Short mmCIF file of C-alpha atoms and ligand atoms in Angstrom, two decimals:
data_model
loop_
_atom_site.label_atom_id
_atom_site.label_comp_id
_atom_site.label_asym_id
_atom_site.label_seq_id
_atom_site.Cartn_x
_atom_site.Cartn_y
_atom_site.Cartn_z
CA MET A 1 -30.23 -40.03 -63.72
CA THR A 2 -30.59 -38.48 -60.36
CA GLN A 3 -32.23 -35.33 -60.49
CA HIS A 4 -30.51 -31.80 -59.63
CA PRO A 5 -31.81 -30.33 -55.64
CA ASP A 6 -34.00 -27.76 -57.57
CA THR A 7 -35.89 -30.41 -59.69
CA LEU A 8 -36.40 -32.56 -56.47
CA CYS A 9 -37.28 -29.70 -54.31
CA VAL A 10 -40.03 -28.96 -57.22
CA GLN A 11 -41.23 -32.12 -58.44
CA GLN A 12 -39.86 -35.44 -55.79
CA GLY A 13 -42.53 -36.78 -53.30
CA TRP A 14 -45.94 -36.78 -54.36
CA GLN A 15 -46.32 -38.11 -58.41
CA PRO A 16 -50.10 -38.21 -59.42
CA LYS A 17 -51.47 -41.72 -61.54
CA ASN A 18 -53.79 -40.92 -64.44
CA GLY A 19 -56.36 -38.24 -63.07
CA GLU A 20 -55.43 -37.80 -59.19
CA PRO A 21 -54.92 -34.45 -58.16
CA ARG A 22 -51.54 -32.43 -59.12
CA VAL A 23 -50.79 -30.46 -55.99
CA LEU A 24 -50.37 -32.96 -52.85
CA PRO A 25 -53.98 -33.85 -51.19
CA ILE A 26 -54.20 -33.24 -47.95
CA CYS A 27 -54.69 -36.92 -46.29
CA GLN A 28 -56.65 -35.40 -43.29
CA SER A 29 -57.62 -39.71 -41.92
CA THR A 30 -56.53 -40.85 -38.87
CA THR A 31 -57.24 -44.50 -40.85
CA TYR A 32 -57.29 -46.33 -43.29
CA LYS A 33 -60.14 -48.65 -44.89
CA TYR A 34 -58.68 -52.25 -46.08
CA ASP A 35 -61.00 -55.05 -47.25
CA SER A 36 -59.71 -58.16 -45.19
CA SER A 37 -58.32 -58.39 -41.79
CA GLU A 38 -55.35 -60.55 -42.93
CA HIS A 39 -54.10 -57.83 -44.88
CA VAL A 40 -54.73 -55.51 -41.86
CA GLY A 41 -52.65 -58.27 -40.07
CA ASP A 42 -49.80 -58.58 -42.45
CA LEU A 43 -49.59 -54.28 -42.22
CA PHE A 44 -49.14 -54.72 -38.87
CA ASP A 45 -46.69 -57.02 -38.77
CA LEU A 46 -44.63 -55.10 -40.86
CA LYS A 47 -44.67 -58.05 -44.28
CA VAL A 48 -46.48 -55.25 -46.28
CA PRO A 49 -46.11 -51.47 -47.22
CA GLY A 50 -49.05 -49.27 -46.66
CA HIS A 51 -50.68 -46.86 -44.03
CA PHE A 52 -53.23 -48.63 -40.88
CA TYR A 53 -52.78 -45.54 -38.69
CA THR A 54 -51.66 -41.86 -39.09
CA ARG A 55 -49.67 -42.23 -35.75
CA LEU A 56 -48.03 -44.44 -37.77
CA SER A 57 -47.78 -43.03 -41.19
CA ASN A 58 -49.52 -41.05 -43.61
CA PRO A 59 -49.95 -40.06 -46.92
CA THR A 60 -49.35 -36.46 -47.22
CA ALA A 61 -46.13 -37.10 -44.21
CA GLU A 62 -44.89 -39.89 -46.81
CA ALA A 63 -44.53 -37.56 -49.61
CA VAL A 64 -42.47 -35.46 -48.00
CA GLU A 65 -40.30 -37.82 -46.14
CA LYS A 66 -39.57 -39.14 -49.62
CA LYS A 67 -38.70 -35.31 -50.96
CA MET A 68 -36.58 -35.36 -48.11
CA ALA A 69 -35.22 -38.75 -48.79
CA ALA A 70 -34.31 -38.11 -51.79
CA LEU A 71 -32.61 -34.78 -50.80
CA GLU A 72 -30.35 -35.95 -48.87
CA GLY A 73 -29.46 -39.19 -50.70
CA GLY A 74 -30.40 -41.81 -48.12
CA VAL A 75 -32.70 -44.27 -47.82
CA GLY A 76 -35.63 -43.31 -45.66
CA ALA A 77 -36.70 -40.15 -43.44
CA LEU A 78 -39.23 -40.11 -40.82
CA MET A 79 -41.09 -36.75 -40.17
CA THR A 80 -41.86 -35.37 -37.32
CA SER A 81 -44.22 -33.02 -34.81
CA SER A 82 -41.23 -30.93 -34.33
CA GLY A 83 -37.27 -30.67 -34.19
CA GLN A 84 -37.24 -31.41 -30.32
CA ALA A 85 -39.20 -34.94 -31.04
CA ALA A 86 -36.54 -35.58 -34.31
CA SER A 87 -33.06 -35.16 -31.53
CA LEU A 88 -34.83 -37.49 -29.34
CA ILE A 89 -36.10 -39.70 -31.33
CA ALA A 90 -32.89 -39.73 -33.51
CA ILE A 91 -31.39 -40.66 -29.98
CA LEU A 92 -33.48 -42.72 -28.34
CA ASN A 93 -33.22 -45.05 -30.78
CA LEU A 94 -29.41 -45.90 -30.60
CA CYS A 95 -29.45 -45.30 -26.67
CA ASN A 96 -31.05 -47.25 -23.84
CA SER A 97 -30.68 -46.26 -20.12
CA GLY A 98 -27.04 -46.63 -18.92
CA ASP A 99 -25.36 -45.73 -22.70
CA HIS A 100 -23.57 -41.95 -23.35
CA PHE A 101 -23.02 -40.41 -26.26
CA ILE A 102 -21.12 -37.53 -27.24
CA ALA A 103 -22.26 -33.62 -28.26
CA SER A 104 -20.56 -30.99 -30.08
CA GLY A 105 -21.30 -27.96 -27.22
CA SER A 106 -22.10 -25.65 -29.84
CA LEU A 107 -25.85 -26.52 -29.81
CA TYR A 108 -29.31 -24.81 -29.60
CA GLY A 109 -30.34 -24.21 -26.57
CA GLY A 110 -33.43 -26.18 -26.28
CA THR A 111 -31.32 -29.33 -28.00
CA THR A 112 -28.71 -28.60 -25.23
CA ASN A 113 -31.48 -29.03 -22.12
CA LEU A 114 -32.44 -32.19 -23.55
CA PHE A 115 -29.57 -33.98 -23.90
CA ASP A 116 -28.20 -32.94 -20.67
CA VAL A 117 -31.10 -32.42 -18.08
CA THR A 118 -34.19 -34.31 -19.89
CA LEU A 119 -31.95 -37.81 -21.31
CA LYS A 120 -29.67 -37.73 -18.31
CA LYS A 121 -33.16 -38.29 -16.11
CA LEU A 122 -33.58 -40.97 -18.20
CA GLY A 123 -30.17 -42.60 -17.36
CA ILE A 124 -28.64 -41.60 -21.10
CA GLY A 125 -25.72 -39.28 -20.40
CA VAL A 126 -23.53 -36.74 -22.92
CA THR A 127 -20.14 -35.54 -22.95
CA PHE A 128 -20.30 -31.93 -24.14
CA VAL A 129 -17.21 -30.94 -26.93
CA ASP A 130 -15.73 -28.09 -27.95
CA PRO A 131 -16.32 -27.76 -31.47
CA TYR A 132 -12.83 -27.10 -31.89
CA ALA A 133 -11.39 -29.85 -29.76
CA THR A 134 -8.71 -31.53 -31.35
CA ALA A 135 -8.84 -35.27 -32.41
CA ALA A 136 -7.09 -36.11 -29.60
CA GLU A 137 -9.36 -34.08 -27.30
CA LEU A 138 -12.70 -35.27 -28.89
CA GLN A 139 -10.71 -39.26 -28.93
CA SER A 140 -10.95 -39.19 -24.91
CA ALA A 141 -14.34 -38.58 -24.59
CA PHE A 142 -15.22 -41.77 -25.66
CA LYS A 143 -16.41 -44.18 -23.42
CA PRO A 144 -16.97 -47.96 -23.73
CA ASN A 145 -21.40 -47.15 -23.95
CA THR A 146 -20.59 -44.21 -26.31
CA ARG A 147 -23.50 -44.76 -28.98
CA ALA A 148 -23.07 -41.77 -30.84
CA VAL A 149 -22.15 -38.57 -31.76
CA PHE A 150 -24.08 -35.91 -32.03
CA GLY A 151 -23.13 -31.95 -33.83
CA GLU A 152 -24.64 -29.08 -35.68
CA THR A 153 -23.58 -27.91 -38.83
CA ILE A 154 -23.98 -24.40 -38.55
CA ALA A 155 -24.93 -24.42 -34.97
CA ASN A 156 -27.93 -21.98 -33.64
CA PRO A 157 -26.95 -19.42 -32.37
CA ALA A 158 -23.36 -19.26 -32.25
CA LEU A 159 -23.09 -20.59 -35.90
CA THR A 160 -19.91 -22.16 -35.35
CA VAL A 161 -18.96 -24.96 -38.71
CA LEU A 162 -18.97 -28.56 -37.49
CA ASP A 163 -15.44 -30.18 -38.81
CA PHE A 164 -17.17 -32.79 -40.24
CA GLU A 165 -13.97 -34.96 -40.81
CA LYS A 166 -12.56 -35.24 -37.20
CA PHE A 167 -16.10 -35.31 -35.92
CA SER A 168 -16.72 -38.56 -38.12
CA ARG A 169 -13.79 -39.88 -38.11
CA ALA A 170 -13.90 -40.39 -34.52
CA ALA A 171 -17.04 -41.89 -34.46
CA HIS A 172 -16.05 -44.15 -36.97
CA ALA A 173 -13.18 -45.37 -35.41
CA HIS A 174 -14.87 -46.39 -32.04
CA LYS A 175 -17.92 -48.03 -34.48
CA VAL A 176 -21.26 -45.33 -33.31
CA PRO A 177 -22.96 -43.25 -35.90
CA LEU A 178 -22.11 -40.06 -36.33
CA ILE A 179 -25.88 -38.06 -36.43
CA VAL A 180 -26.12 -34.17 -37.88
CA ASP A 181 -28.76 -31.74 -37.21
CA ASN A 182 -28.41 -29.82 -40.74
CA THR A 183 -31.57 -27.16 -39.57
CA PHE A 184 -29.43 -24.20 -40.69
CA PRO A 185 -27.99 -24.92 -44.06
CA THR A 186 -31.19 -27.71 -45.11
CA PRO A 187 -29.82 -29.79 -48.22
CA ILE A 188 -29.38 -27.04 -50.65
CA LEU A 189 -26.18 -25.98 -48.73
CA CYS A 190 -25.28 -28.66 -47.38
CA ARG A 191 -25.78 -32.64 -47.54
CA PRO A 192 -23.87 -34.23 -44.88
CA PHE A 193 -23.78 -37.64 -46.09
CA GLU A 194 -21.24 -37.00 -47.78
CA PHE A 195 -19.10 -35.84 -45.21
CA GLY A 196 -19.46 -38.91 -43.22
CA ALA A 197 -22.64 -38.35 -40.82
CA ASP A 198 -24.89 -40.83 -41.26
CA ILE A 199 -28.00 -39.94 -39.40
CA VAL A 200 -29.62 -36.44 -40.92
CA THR A 201 -31.92 -35.02 -37.90
CA TYR A 202 -33.75 -31.30 -38.57
CA SER A 203 -36.35 -29.05 -37.48
CA THR A 204 -38.25 -28.33 -40.76
CA SER A 205 -40.12 -25.26 -38.38
CA LYS A 206 -36.70 -23.47 -39.98
CA TYR A 207 -36.01 -22.46 -43.32
CA LEU A 208 -37.93 -25.85 -44.50
CA ASP A 209 -40.99 -24.82 -44.00
CA GLY A 210 -39.67 -20.94 -44.26
CA HIS A 211 -42.68 -19.28 -43.59
CA ALA A 212 -42.69 -20.10 -40.53
CA VAL A 213 -46.29 -21.49 -40.32
CA SER A 214 -45.87 -24.98 -39.16
CA LEU A 215 -43.85 -26.81 -36.80
CA GLY A 216 -42.08 -30.20 -37.70
CA GLY A 217 -38.55 -32.15 -37.63
CA MET A 218 -37.40 -34.44 -39.42
CA ILE A 219 -34.98 -37.62 -39.42
CA VAL A 220 -33.36 -39.25 -42.72
CA ASP A 221 -31.50 -42.26 -42.66
CA SER A 222 -27.50 -42.57 -44.90
CA GLY A 223 -28.36 -46.68 -44.61
CA ARG A 224 -24.73 -46.92 -44.21
CA PHE A 225 -23.79 -47.44 -41.19
CA ASP A 226 -23.36 -51.22 -40.33
CA TRP A 227 -25.28 -52.13 -38.07
CA LYS A 228 -24.28 -55.70 -37.47
CA ALA A 229 -20.29 -55.16 -37.95
CA SER A 230 -20.12 -52.44 -35.14
CA GLY A 231 -22.05 -54.87 -32.25
CA LYS A 232 -22.98 -51.69 -30.26
CA PHE A 233 -26.86 -52.10 -31.13
CA PRO A 234 -28.68 -55.32 -30.21
CA GLY A 235 -31.79 -53.29 -30.40
CA LEU A 236 -31.61 -53.08 -34.04
CA THR A 237 -29.64 -56.55 -34.47
CA GLU A 238 -31.13 -58.75 -31.62
CA PRO A 239 -35.42 -59.35 -31.80
CA ASP A 240 -37.89 -57.32 -30.78
CA PRO A 241 -39.72 -58.34 -27.75
CA SER A 242 -42.05 -55.41 -28.75
CA TYR A 243 -42.83 -56.92 -32.26
CA HIS A 244 -42.87 -60.22 -31.68
CA GLY A 245 -39.31 -60.97 -32.12
CA LEU A 246 -38.07 -58.99 -35.34
CA VAL A 247 -34.26 -58.07 -36.41
CA TYR A 248 -34.39 -54.66 -37.69
CA THR A 249 -31.27 -54.92 -39.68
CA GLU A 250 -32.33 -58.72 -41.11
CA ALA A 251 -36.22 -57.83 -42.09
CA PHE A 252 -35.35 -54.04 -43.49
CA GLY A 253 -31.66 -54.06 -44.43
CA ASP A 254 -30.19 -51.12 -44.67
CA ALA A 255 -32.91 -48.86 -43.82
CA ALA A 256 -33.36 -50.56 -40.49
CA PHE A 257 -32.80 -47.63 -38.60
CA ILE A 258 -34.89 -45.62 -39.88
CA VAL A 259 -37.85 -48.47 -39.77
CA LYS A 260 -36.84 -48.87 -35.85
CA ALA A 261 -37.43 -45.46 -35.30
CA ARG A 262 -41.14 -45.17 -36.58
CA ALA A 263 -42.27 -49.24 -35.94
CA GLN A 264 -40.95 -48.61 -32.38
CA LEU A 265 -40.26 -45.30 -30.87
CA MET A 266 -43.20 -43.12 -33.27
CA ARG A 267 -45.28 -45.88 -32.05
CA ASP A 268 -44.55 -45.71 -28.30
CA LEU A 269 -44.12 -42.23 -27.92
CA GLY A 270 -46.61 -40.72 -30.55
CA CYS A 271 -44.89 -37.50 -32.02
CA ALA A 272 -46.25 -37.50 -35.02
CA PRO A 273 -47.17 -34.69 -37.74
CA ALA A 274 -50.39 -33.62 -38.59
CA PRO A 275 -50.76 -33.84 -42.56
CA MET A 276 -51.73 -30.24 -42.47
CA ASN A 277 -48.34 -29.56 -41.15
CA ALA A 278 -47.00 -32.06 -43.84
CA PHE A 279 -48.66 -30.45 -46.74
CA LEU A 280 -47.51 -26.56 -45.66
CA LEU A 281 -43.86 -28.32 -45.22
CA ASN A 282 -44.47 -29.82 -48.80
CA LEU A 283 -45.06 -26.11 -50.37
CA GLY A 284 -42.42 -24.52 -48.45
CA MET A 285 -39.73 -26.88 -49.76
CA GLU A 286 -41.18 -26.58 -53.48
CA THR A 287 -39.02 -23.34 -52.96
CA LEU A 288 -36.29 -24.02 -50.71
CA HIS A 289 -33.87 -24.04 -53.46
CA LEU A 290 -34.50 -20.28 -54.62
CA ARG A 291 -35.05 -18.82 -51.49
CA MET A 292 -31.79 -20.65 -49.76
CA GLU A 293 -30.03 -18.66 -52.53
CA ARG A 294 -32.02 -15.51 -51.56
CA HIS A 295 -30.98 -15.59 -48.44
CA CYS A 296 -27.42 -16.24 -48.50
CA ARG A 297 -26.59 -13.16 -50.85
CA ASN A 298 -28.78 -11.30 -48.65
CA ALA A 299 -26.80 -12.48 -46.09
CA GLU A 300 -23.81 -11.96 -47.42
CA ALA A 301 -24.66 -8.26 -48.24
CA VAL A 302 -25.64 -7.44 -44.14
CA ALA A 303 -22.68 -8.77 -43.08
CA ALA A 304 -20.34 -6.91 -45.05
CA PHE A 305 -22.07 -4.07 -44.50
CA LEU A 306 -22.00 -4.28 -40.55
CA GLU A 307 -18.44 -5.22 -40.19
CA LYS A 308 -17.74 -1.70 -42.05
CA HIS A 309 -20.25 -0.16 -39.46
CA PRO A 310 -18.81 1.97 -37.58
CA ALA A 311 -21.56 1.45 -34.34
CA VAL A 312 -20.84 -2.25 -35.02
CA ALA A 313 -18.13 -3.35 -32.85
CA TRP A 314 -17.99 -6.94 -33.86
CA VAL A 315 -19.90 -9.47 -36.50
CA ASN A 316 -19.82 -13.20 -36.50
CA TYR A 317 -21.11 -14.91 -39.68
CA PRO A 318 -19.28 -18.06 -41.18
CA GLY A 319 -19.50 -16.78 -44.53
CA LEU A 320 -17.61 -13.13 -44.21
CA PRO A 321 -14.15 -14.31 -44.84
CA SER A 322 -12.79 -12.91 -41.67
CA SER A 323 -14.57 -15.44 -40.18
CA ARG A 324 -13.01 -18.47 -38.12
CA ASP A 325 -14.76 -20.95 -40.13
CA ALA A 326 -13.88 -19.87 -43.22
CA ALA A 327 -11.73 -22.80 -44.18
CA LEU A 328 -14.81 -25.20 -43.21
CA VAL A 329 -16.88 -22.73 -44.85
CA ARG A 330 -14.53 -23.25 -47.62
CA LYS A 331 -14.89 -27.27 -47.79
CA TYR A 332 -18.47 -28.33 -46.71
CA LEU A 333 -20.29 -24.80 -47.29
CA PRO A 334 -19.11 -23.83 -50.35
CA HIS A 335 -22.50 -22.39 -51.97
CA GLY A 336 -23.78 -20.36 -48.70
CA THR A 337 -24.00 -19.86 -44.78
CA ALA A 338 -27.63 -19.49 -45.14
CA GLY A 339 -28.98 -16.28 -43.24
CA VAL A 340 -28.27 -16.17 -39.68
CA ILE A 341 -25.60 -13.23 -38.32
CA SER A 342 -24.79 -12.04 -34.83
CA PHE A 343 -23.52 -8.89 -34.52
CA GLY A 344 -22.74 -6.72 -31.41
CA ALA A 345 -23.41 -2.88 -31.39
CA LYS A 346 -20.84 0.19 -29.74
CA GLY A 347 -22.49 0.76 -26.73
CA GLY A 348 -23.16 -2.31 -25.54
CA ARG A 349 -26.65 -3.86 -23.94
CA GLN A 350 -28.46 -0.18 -24.19
CA ALA A 351 -26.74 0.20 -27.70
CA ALA A 352 -28.59 -3.37 -28.65
CA VAL A 353 -32.09 -2.54 -27.05
CA ARG A 354 -32.12 1.61 -28.79
CA PHE A 355 -30.96 -0.43 -32.40
CA MET A 356 -33.69 -3.15 -32.01
CA ASP A 357 -36.60 -0.56 -30.97
CA SER A 358 -35.79 1.83 -33.87
CA LEU A 359 -35.32 -0.88 -36.45
CA LYS A 360 -38.66 -0.69 -38.71
CA LEU A 361 -38.62 -3.58 -41.16
CA ALA A 362 -36.97 -5.71 -39.27
CA ALA A 363 -39.06 -7.26 -36.67
CA ILE A 364 -38.34 -8.46 -33.20
CA VAL A 365 -39.68 -12.21 -32.74
CA VAL A 366 -38.24 -15.35 -31.03
CA HIS A 367 -37.86 -17.21 -34.24
CA VAL A 368 -34.72 -17.20 -37.02
CA ALA A 369 -35.05 -18.91 -40.67
CA ASP A 370 -37.87 -17.59 -42.45
CA ALA A 371 -38.61 -15.22 -45.29
CA ARG A 372 -39.10 -11.76 -43.27
CA THR A 373 -36.09 -10.64 -41.49
CA GLY A 374 -36.12 -10.79 -37.64
CA VAL A 375 -33.76 -10.02 -34.77
CA LEU A 376 -33.73 -10.94 -31.62
CA HIS A 377 -31.68 -9.96 -28.47
CA PRO A 378 -31.02 -12.60 -26.32
CA ALA A 379 -29.74 -10.97 -23.27
CA SER A 380 -33.13 -8.91 -22.86
CA THR A 381 -35.37 -11.41 -23.97
CA THR A 382 -34.68 -15.74 -23.95
CA HIS A 383 -31.65 -15.45 -21.96
CA ARG A 384 -32.80 -12.20 -19.63
CA GLN A 385 -32.66 -14.54 -15.92
CA LEU A 386 -28.87 -14.24 -16.67
CA THR A 387 -25.87 -11.94 -14.89
CA ASP A 388 -23.83 -10.65 -17.39
CA GLU A 389 -21.13 -13.14 -15.62
CA GLN A 390 -23.82 -15.78 -16.75
CA LEU A 391 -24.34 -14.34 -20.38
CA ALA A 392 -20.80 -14.30 -21.16
CA ALA A 393 -20.32 -18.35 -20.15
CA ALA A 394 -22.98 -19.10 -22.19
CA GLY A 395 -21.05 -16.88 -25.22
CA ILE A 396 -23.68 -14.55 -25.46
CA SER A 397 -22.84 -11.17 -25.09
CA PRO A 398 -24.57 -8.50 -23.81
CA GLU A 399 -24.69 -6.25 -27.19
CA LEU A 400 -24.96 -9.81 -29.30
CA VAL A 401 -28.24 -9.34 -31.26
CA ARG A 402 -29.35 -12.48 -33.54
CA LEU A 403 -30.11 -11.29 -36.89
CA SER A 404 -32.41 -13.91 -39.22
CA VAL A 405 -31.63 -12.07 -42.96
CA GLY A 406 -34.52 -12.63 -44.83
CA ILE A 407 -35.94 -12.74 -48.28
CA GLU A 408 -36.57 -8.85 -49.17
CA HIS A 409 -34.55 -6.41 -50.98
CA PRO A 410 -31.37 -6.74 -49.93
CA ASP A 411 -30.70 -2.45 -49.88
CA ASP A 412 -34.24 -2.34 -48.33
CA ILE A 413 -32.79 -4.58 -45.04
CA ILE A 414 -29.70 -2.42 -44.84
CA ALA A 415 -31.34 0.91 -44.74
CA ASP A 416 -33.51 -0.34 -42.23
CA LEU A 417 -30.71 -1.71 -40.10
CA ASP A 418 -28.72 1.65 -41.10
CA GLN A 419 -31.01 4.11 -39.88
CA ALA A 420 -31.80 2.07 -36.76
CA LEU A 421 -27.60 1.90 -35.61
CA SER A 422 -27.96 5.68 -36.25
CA LYS A 423 -29.92 5.79 -33.01
CA THR A 424 -27.52 3.89 -30.60
C1 PLP B 501 -35.56 -24.93 -33.96
C2 PLP B 501 -34.30 -25.42 -33.97
C3 PLP B 501 -34.66 -27.02 -33.44
C4 PLP B 501 -35.66 -27.09 -32.01
O1 PLP B 501 -36.92 -27.39 -33.45
P1 PLP B 501 -38.34 -27.07 -33.01
O2 PLP B 501 -39.03 -27.35 -34.52
O3 PLP B 501 -38.33 -25.47 -32.70
O4 PLP B 501 -39.09 -28.34 -32.17
C5 PLP B 501 -33.66 -27.90 -33.25
N1 PLP B 501 -32.51 -27.62 -33.82
C6 PLP B 501 -31.97 -26.76 -34.55
C7 PLP B 501 -30.61 -26.52 -34.77
C8 PLP B 501 -32.79 -25.37 -34.84
O5 PLP B 501 -32.45 -24.32 -34.55
#
């Protein structure tokens, strides 16, 4: 019987045997001791499971990977040092120089830079598509060398909701996988494999960690994409010369993608998580189900309050009944849309700055999605080099405030926002 996500959050991953520590231990060791060199040779040849060097795998990270794979319903997971590393490895595992992929234009800024600047320098092309593109427009973005489609379930910071059906249909019609960054909903609010995604990526630095204590990333493999039938992925279906001719689909079947990501790309790129960070991530995830519920209920109350407030010009929260994405939310995110809201104060940039400077409980931070309520004014911080025209092109109006609603009592959050709005 598969257990509920709440139980998996608490119990999955580390299951101690008789007399072992009850709590997941931090295996702060780069190396592992074996009795014979033959055994180590078999480990290197991927013939037997086991750890031999922490860049490749570590028992603390492995426990969190197992928890994550169970929560998503995948065949395996790979933890990375950050969300950026997870996006990088997910793409490089499918695309070589000369290949191309399609991404929703509504993405995290760091991901946009990675795709649009750094991957292009490596010879991998990307076409960004409007998340609201029609099926026909999406279709026209495909090229013969397209190898993947990428989107975010709830995009950071635009908060657009991915139309899974439209994106997965297009990807599968062209025999390529759909990769979904599920950072904001977490598996508590959305499990993308149920809606046609093939690979899921995360920045675990946000809600999964939940306390803003450690950077991390995760890649989860559904095991459902048929690499052989596609015929477009020789890296998975033909011999790997860097592994003396190993064929990932033959040796590892459904888990070919995630084994290759670890054995080849983690080996070569080295963006491995620290065991201590894996421990902290696991600790955060033990309360994920409780925190996500509270983030959602608090943000719903805050969004409804802001929408009615006379000093507020507009509110963008996918969980509001008035949201442009309300139909997509009903379909894909029926339990809630996490805790991030953006809104505009009447009075433009000046009003936004006065509002932020008057807050007492909500802190000004360049982060989202942790237990504490935080705010950011992109026009005066992360995007301050841009003119108002450039801000508009990036979808960021000068008055936009991004609010990450925490898990404090909702009345206290609303009281703080109310007193600060009275000063605008
Ligand atoms: C923060 C974030 C990332 C990048 O993750 P890091 O852990 O900061 O490297 C990627 N995608 C989304 C949606 C994010 O919010």
